[in-house]
CSV table of C-alpha atoms in Angstrom, one decimal:
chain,number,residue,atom,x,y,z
O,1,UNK,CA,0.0,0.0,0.0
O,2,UNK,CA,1.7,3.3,-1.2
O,3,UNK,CA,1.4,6.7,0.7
O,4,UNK,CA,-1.6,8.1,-0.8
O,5,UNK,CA,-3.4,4.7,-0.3
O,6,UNK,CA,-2.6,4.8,3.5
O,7,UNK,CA,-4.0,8.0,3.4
O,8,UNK,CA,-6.9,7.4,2.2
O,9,UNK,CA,-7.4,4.3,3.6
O,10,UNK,CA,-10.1,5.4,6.5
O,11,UNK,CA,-11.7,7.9,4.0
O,12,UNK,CA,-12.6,4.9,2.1
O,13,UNK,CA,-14.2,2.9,5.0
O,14,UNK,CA,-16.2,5.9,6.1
O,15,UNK,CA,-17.6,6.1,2.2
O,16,UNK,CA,-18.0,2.5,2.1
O,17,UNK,CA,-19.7,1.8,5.5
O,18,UNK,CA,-22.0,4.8,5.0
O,19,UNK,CA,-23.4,3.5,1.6
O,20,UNK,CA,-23.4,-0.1,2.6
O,21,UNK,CA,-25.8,1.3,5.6
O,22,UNK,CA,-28.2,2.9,3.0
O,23,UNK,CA,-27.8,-0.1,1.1
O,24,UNK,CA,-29.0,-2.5,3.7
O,25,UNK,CA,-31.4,0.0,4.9
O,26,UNK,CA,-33.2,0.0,1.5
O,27,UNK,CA,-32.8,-3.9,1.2
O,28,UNK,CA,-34.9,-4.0,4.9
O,29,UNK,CA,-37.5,-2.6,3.7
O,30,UNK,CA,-38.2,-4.9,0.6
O,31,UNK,CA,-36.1,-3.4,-2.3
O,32,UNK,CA,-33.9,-6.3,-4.2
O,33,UNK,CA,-30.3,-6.3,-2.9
O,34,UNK,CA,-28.7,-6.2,-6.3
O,35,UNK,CA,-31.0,-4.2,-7.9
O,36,UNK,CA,-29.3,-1.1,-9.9
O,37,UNK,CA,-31.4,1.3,-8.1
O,38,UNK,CA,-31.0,0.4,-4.6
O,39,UNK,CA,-27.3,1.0,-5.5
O,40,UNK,CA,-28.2,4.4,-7.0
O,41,UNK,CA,-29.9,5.6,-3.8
O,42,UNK,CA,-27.7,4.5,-1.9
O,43,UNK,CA,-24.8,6.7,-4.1
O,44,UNK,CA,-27.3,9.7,-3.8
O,45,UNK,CA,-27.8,8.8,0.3
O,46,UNK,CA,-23.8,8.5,0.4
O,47,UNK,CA,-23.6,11.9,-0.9
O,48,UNK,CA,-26.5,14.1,1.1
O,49,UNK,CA,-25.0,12.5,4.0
O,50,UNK,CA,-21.6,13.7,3.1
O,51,UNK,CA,-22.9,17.4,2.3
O,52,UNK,CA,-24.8,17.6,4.9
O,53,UNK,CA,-22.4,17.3,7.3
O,54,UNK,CA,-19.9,19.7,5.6
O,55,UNK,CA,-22.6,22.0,5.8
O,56,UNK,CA,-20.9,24.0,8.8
O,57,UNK,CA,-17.5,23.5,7.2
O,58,UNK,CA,-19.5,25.3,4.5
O,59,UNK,CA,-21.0,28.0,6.5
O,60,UNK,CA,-17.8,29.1,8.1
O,61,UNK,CA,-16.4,29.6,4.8
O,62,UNK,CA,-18.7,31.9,3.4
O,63,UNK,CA,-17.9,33.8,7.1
O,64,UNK,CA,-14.2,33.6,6.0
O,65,UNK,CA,-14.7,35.0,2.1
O,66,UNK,CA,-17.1,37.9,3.9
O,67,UNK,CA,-14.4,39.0,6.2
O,68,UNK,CA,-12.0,39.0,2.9
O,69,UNK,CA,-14.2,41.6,1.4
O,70,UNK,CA,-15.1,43.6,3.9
O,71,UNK,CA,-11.1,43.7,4.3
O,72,UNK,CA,-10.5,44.6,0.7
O,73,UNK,CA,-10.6,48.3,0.8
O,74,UNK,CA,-8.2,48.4,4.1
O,75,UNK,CA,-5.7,46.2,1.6
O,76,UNK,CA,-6.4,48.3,-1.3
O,77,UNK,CA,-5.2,51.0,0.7
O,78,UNK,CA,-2.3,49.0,2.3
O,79,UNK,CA,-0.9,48.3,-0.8
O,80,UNK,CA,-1.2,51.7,-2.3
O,81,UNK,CA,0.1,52.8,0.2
O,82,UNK,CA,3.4,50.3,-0.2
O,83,UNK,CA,3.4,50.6,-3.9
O,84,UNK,CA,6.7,50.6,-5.9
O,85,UNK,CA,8.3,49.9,-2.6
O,86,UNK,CA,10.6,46.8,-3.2
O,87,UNK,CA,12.9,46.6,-0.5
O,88,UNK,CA,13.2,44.4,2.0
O,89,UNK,CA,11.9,46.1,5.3
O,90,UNK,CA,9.3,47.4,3.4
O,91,UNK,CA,7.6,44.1,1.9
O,92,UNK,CA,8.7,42.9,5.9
O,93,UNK,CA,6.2,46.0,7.3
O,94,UNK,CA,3.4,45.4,4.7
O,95,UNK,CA,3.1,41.6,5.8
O,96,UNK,CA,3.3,42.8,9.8
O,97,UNK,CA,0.6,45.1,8.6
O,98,UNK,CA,-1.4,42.8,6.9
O,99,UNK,CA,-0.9,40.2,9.7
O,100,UNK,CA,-2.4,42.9,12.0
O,101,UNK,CA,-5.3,43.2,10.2
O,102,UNK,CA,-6.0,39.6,9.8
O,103,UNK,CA,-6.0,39.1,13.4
O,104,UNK,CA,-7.7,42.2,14.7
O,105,UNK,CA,-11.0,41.3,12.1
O,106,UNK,CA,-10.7,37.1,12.9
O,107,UNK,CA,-9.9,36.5,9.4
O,108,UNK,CA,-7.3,35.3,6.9
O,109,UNK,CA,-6.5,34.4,3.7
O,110,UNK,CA,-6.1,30.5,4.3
O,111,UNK,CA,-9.7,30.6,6.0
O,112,UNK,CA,-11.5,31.0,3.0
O,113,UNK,CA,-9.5,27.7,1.6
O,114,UNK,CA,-9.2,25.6,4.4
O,115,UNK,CA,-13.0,24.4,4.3
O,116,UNK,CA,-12.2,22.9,0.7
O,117,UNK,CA,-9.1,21.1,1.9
O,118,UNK,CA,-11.3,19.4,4.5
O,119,UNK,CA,-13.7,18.7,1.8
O,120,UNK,CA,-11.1,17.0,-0.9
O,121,UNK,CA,-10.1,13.5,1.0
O,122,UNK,CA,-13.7,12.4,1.2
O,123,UNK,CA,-14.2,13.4,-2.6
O,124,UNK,CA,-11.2,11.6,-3.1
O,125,UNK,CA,-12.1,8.8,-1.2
O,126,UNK,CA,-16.2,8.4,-3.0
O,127,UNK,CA,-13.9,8.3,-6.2
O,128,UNK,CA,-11.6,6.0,-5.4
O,129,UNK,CA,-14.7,3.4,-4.0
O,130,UNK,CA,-17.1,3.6,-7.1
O,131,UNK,CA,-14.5,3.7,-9.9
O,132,UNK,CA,-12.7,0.7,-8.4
O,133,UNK,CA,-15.8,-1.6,-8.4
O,134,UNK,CA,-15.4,-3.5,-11.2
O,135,UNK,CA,-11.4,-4.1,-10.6
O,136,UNK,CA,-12.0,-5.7,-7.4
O,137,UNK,CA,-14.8,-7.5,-8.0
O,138,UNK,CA,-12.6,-9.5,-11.0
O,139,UNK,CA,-10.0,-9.5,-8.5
O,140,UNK,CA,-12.5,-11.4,-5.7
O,141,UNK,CA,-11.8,-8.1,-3.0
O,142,UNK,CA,-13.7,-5.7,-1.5
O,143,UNK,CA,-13.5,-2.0,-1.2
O,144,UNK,CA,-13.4,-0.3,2.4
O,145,UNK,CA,-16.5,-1.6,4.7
O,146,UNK,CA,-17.9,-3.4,1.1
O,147,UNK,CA,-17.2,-7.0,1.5
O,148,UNK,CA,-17.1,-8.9,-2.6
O,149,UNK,CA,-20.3,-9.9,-2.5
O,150,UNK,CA,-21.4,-6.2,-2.3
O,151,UNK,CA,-19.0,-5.4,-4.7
O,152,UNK,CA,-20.1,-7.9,-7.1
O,153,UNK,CA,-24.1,-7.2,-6.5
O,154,UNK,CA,-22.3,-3.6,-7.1
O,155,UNK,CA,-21.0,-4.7,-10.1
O,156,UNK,CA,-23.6,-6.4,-11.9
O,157,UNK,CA,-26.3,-3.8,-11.0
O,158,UNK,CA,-28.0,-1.8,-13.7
O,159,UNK,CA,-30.3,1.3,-14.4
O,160,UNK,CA,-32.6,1.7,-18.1
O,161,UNK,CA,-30.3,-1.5,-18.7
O,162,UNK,CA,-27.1,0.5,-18.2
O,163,UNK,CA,-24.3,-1.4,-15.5
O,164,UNK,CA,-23.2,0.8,-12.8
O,165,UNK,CA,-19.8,-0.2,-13.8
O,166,UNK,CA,-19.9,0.6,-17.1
O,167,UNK,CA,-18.5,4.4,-18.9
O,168,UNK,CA,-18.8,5.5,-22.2
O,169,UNK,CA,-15.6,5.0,-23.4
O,170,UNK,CA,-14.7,1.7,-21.8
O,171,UNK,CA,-18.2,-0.5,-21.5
O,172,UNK,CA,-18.2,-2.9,-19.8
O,173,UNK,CA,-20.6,-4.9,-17.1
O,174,UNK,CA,-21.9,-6.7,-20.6
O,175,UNK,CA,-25.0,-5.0,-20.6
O,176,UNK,CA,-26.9,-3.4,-23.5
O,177,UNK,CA,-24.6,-0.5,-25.2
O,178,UNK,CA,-26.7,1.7,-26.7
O,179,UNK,CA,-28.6,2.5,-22.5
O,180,UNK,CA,-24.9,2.7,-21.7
O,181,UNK,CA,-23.9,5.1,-24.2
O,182,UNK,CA,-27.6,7.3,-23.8
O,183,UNK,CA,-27.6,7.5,-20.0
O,184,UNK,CA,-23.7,8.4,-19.7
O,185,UNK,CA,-24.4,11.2,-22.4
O,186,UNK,CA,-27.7,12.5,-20.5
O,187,UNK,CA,-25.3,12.2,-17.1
O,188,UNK,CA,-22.5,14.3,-18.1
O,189,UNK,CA,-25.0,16.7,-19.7
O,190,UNK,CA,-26.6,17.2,-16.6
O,191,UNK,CA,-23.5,17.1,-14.5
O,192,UNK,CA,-21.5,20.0,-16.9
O,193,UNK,CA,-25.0,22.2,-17.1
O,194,UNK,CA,-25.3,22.0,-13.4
O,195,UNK,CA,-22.1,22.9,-12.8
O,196,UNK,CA,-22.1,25.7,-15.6
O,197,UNK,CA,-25.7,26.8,-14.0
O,198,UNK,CA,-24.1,27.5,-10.3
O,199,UNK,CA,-20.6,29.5,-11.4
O,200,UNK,CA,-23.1,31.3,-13.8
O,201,UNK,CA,-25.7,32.2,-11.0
O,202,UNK,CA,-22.4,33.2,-8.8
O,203,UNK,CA,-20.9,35.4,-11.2
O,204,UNK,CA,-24.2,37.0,-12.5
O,205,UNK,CA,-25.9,37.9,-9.1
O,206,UNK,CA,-23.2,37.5,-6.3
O,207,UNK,CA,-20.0,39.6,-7.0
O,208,UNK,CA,-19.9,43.2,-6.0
O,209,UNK,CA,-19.1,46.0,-9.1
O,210,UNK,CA,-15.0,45.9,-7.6
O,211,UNK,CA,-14.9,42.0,-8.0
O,212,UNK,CA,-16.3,42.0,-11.7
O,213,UNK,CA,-13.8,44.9,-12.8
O,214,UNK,CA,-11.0,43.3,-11.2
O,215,UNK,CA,-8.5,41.7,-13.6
O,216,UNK,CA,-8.8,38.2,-11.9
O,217,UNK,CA,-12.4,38.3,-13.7
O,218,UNK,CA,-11.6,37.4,-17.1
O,219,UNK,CA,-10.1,34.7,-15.4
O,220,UNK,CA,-13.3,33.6,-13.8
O,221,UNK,CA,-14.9,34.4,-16.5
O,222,UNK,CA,-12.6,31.9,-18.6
O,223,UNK,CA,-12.8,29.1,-16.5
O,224,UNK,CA,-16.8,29.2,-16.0
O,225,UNK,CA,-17.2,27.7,-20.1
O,226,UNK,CA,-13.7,25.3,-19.6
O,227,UNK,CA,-14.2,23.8,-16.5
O,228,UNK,CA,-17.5,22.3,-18.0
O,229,UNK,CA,-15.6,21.4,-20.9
O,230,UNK,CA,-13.2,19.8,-19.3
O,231,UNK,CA,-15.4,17.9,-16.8
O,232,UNK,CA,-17.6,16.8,-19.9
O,233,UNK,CA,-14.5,15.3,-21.5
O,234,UNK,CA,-13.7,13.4,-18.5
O,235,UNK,CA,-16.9,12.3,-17.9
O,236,UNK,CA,-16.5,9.7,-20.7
O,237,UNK,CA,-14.3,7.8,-18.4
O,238,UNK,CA,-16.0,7.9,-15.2
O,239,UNK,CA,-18.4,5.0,-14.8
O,240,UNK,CA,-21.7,5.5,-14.5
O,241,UNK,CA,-22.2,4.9,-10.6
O,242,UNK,CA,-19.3,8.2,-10.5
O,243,UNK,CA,-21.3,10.0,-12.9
O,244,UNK,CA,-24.4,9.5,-10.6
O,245,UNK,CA,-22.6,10.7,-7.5
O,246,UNK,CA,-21.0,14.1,-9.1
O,247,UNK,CA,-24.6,14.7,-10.9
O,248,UNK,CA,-26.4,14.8,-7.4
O,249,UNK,CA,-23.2,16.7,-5.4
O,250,UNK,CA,-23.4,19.4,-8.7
O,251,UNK,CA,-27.4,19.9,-8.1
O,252,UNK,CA,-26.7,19.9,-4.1
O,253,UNK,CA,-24.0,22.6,-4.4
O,254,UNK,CA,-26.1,24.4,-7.5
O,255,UNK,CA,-29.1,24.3,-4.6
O,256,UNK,CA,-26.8,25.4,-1.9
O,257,UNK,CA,-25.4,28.7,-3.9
O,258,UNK,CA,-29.0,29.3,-4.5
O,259,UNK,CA,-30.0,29.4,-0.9
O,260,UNK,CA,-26.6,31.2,-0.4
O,261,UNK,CA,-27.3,34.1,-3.2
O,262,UNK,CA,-30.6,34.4,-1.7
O,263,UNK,CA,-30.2,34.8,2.2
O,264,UNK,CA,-26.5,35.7,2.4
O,265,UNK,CA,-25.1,37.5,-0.6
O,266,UNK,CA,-21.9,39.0,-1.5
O,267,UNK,CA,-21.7,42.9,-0.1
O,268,UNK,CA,-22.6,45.1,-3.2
O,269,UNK,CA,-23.7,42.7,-5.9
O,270,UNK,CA,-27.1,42.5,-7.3
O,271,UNK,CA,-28.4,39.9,-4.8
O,272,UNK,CA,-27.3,41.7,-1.7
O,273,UNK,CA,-29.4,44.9,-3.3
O,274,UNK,CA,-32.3,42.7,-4.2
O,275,UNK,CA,-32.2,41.1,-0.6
O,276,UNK,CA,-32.2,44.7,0.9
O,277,UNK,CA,-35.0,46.1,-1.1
O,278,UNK,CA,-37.1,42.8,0.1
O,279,UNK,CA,-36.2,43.6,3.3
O,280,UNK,CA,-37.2,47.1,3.2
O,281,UNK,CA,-40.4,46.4,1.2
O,282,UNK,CA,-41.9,44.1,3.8
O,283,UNK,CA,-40.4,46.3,6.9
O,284,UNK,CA,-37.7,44.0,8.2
O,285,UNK,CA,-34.1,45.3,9.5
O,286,UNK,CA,-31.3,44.4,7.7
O,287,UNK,CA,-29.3,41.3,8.1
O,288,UNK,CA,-25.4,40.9,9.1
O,289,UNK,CA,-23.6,40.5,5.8
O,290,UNK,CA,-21.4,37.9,8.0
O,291,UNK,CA,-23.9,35.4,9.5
O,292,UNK,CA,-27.6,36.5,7.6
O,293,UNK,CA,-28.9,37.7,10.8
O,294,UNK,CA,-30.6,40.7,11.9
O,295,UNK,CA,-27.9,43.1,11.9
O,296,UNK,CA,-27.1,44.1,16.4
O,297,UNK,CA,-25.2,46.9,15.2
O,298,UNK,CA,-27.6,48.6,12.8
O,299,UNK,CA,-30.4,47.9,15.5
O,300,UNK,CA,-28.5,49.4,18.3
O,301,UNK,CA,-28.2,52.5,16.2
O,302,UNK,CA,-31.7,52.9,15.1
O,303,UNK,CA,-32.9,52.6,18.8
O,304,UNK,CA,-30.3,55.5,19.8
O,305,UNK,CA,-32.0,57.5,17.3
O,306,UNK,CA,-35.3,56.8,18.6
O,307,UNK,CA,-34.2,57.6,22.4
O,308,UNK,CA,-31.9,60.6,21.6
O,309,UNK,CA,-35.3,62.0,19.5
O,310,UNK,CA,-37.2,61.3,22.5
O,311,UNK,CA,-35.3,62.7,25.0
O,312,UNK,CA,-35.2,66.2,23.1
O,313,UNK,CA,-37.8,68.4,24.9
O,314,UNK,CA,-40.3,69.9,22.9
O,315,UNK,CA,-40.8,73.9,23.7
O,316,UNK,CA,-44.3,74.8,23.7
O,317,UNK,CA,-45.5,77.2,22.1
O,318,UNK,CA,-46.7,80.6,23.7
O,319,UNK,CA,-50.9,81.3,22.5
O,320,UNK,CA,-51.5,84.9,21.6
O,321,UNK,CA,-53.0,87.3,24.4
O,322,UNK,CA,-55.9,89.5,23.1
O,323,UNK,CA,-55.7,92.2,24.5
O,324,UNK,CA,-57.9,94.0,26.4
């Protein structure tokens, strides 16, 4: 077993011995054991379970990329304030300066990336269980908490005649081609459009006017039509049981963003305006850009108002003598 293997090793039994629990859930209550779509739910189950319990891996990273942008003009102005200033103790005074920053506002650069990191070993490890299947089935093994009868029920399972094993460009499972071929198409379709949908909804809706003239948008903007691409390609390689688990984890996160652009948007972009006037419209105060609660601060300051307006004493007015 090489390094990475050893690695992954317990990420693959937690995989495994997740779907295997779907999987004998479903069989208890009557579906067939090696039925093609008792597997399938069990892929889908495998991953809501999974996402679901990133979720607050998920939440605190949206916390991490709002405290990035509320920090972006105080950087713009650090580095103006550095620029063309190449020598040594200067670059050595902007870091201490940025590190101040970071710390006094609980945020950092790495925060906004450290969720994905946690994310990538169990991604990792759903790939390595589903595309291995067929090998160790041949090869009379098992895969994590999956003993070989599992894998070879796995194996020889089947959806609109299609084997859970099999991929466009390989085959295999010796089931009928042409479902292969049809469902494998209409999976990386969906998976690619999903995909393409989210980045499209992100870009369109949740970046602020600085972030779409910023030069590292027409990067963005490049990678939202080849990432698709270049999942698309791959996707002719992935059997159809991997095709099935990217599919639902593509509409999760597309639902996800949705919920995300919708309750917690990006300072300054069109959603966080839309949000507001909705807000304002039906009479509600305005929610924390960092956690999508009511915002204490902007509370606290509308009460003050109220109580310093009250507490000014109104003169009254003097009524007119007639004279007699």
């Amino acid at each position: 077993m090489d390094f990475f293997e050893t690695i992954m090793f317990p990420f693959k039994w937690l995989v495994s011995i997740i779907m295997v629990g779907f999987h004998e859930g479903l069989t208890l209550i009557g579906m067939p054991a090696a039925n093609g779509w008792t597997w399938t739910l069990s892929i889908i189950g495998l991953v809501l379970v999974i996402r679901a319990a990133l979720i607050p891996v998920f939440v605190k990273q949206i916390k991490a990329q709002r405290g990035m942008q509320l920090l972006q003009p105080d950087l713009k102005k650090l580095q103006d304030k550095y620029k063309g200033k190449t020598d040594q103790l200067s670059r050595q005074a902007m870091a201490q300066e940025q590190m101040a920053m970071y710390k006094k506002h609980g945020t950092n650069p790495f925060s906004a990336c450290l969720p994905m990191l946690i994310q990538m070993p169990f991604f990792f490890a759903l790939f390595q269980v589903l595309s291995g299947i067929s090998n160790n089935a041949k090869a009379g093994q098992g895969v994590g908490a999956m003993s070989h009868d599992q894998v070879v029920q796995f194996d020889e399972s089947s959806i609109f005649g299609a084997p859970l094993s099999a991929s466009l460009l390989h085959g295999g499972g010796g089931g009928n081609q042409t479902a292969v071929w049809i469902l494998s198409i209409v999976m990386i379709l969906a998976m690619t459009a999903s995909q393409f949908i989210t980045q499209k909804q992100i870009m369109a809706k949740n970046m602020s006017e600085e972030a779409m003239a910023s030069p590292f948008m027409r990067q963005q903007k490049m990678m939202l039509y080849i990432l698709p691409i270049v999942f698309g390609v791959g996707g002719i390689n992935f059997p159809i049981g991997v095709l099935i688990y990217w599919t639902t984890t593509n509409l999760w996160t597309m639902g996800q963003q949705f919920f995300v652009i919708r309750r917690m948007p990006t300072p300054g972009s069109p959603a966080a305006k839309a949000l507001a006037e909705r807000r304002a419209a039906k009479g509600l105060p305005a929610l924390s850009i960092l956690t999508g609660k009511k915002d204490a601060a902007a509370d606290a300051e509308a009460e003050a108002a109220i109580v310093e307006a009250k507490g000014q004493r109104v003169q009254p007015q003097r009524k007119n003598r007639k004279k007699k």
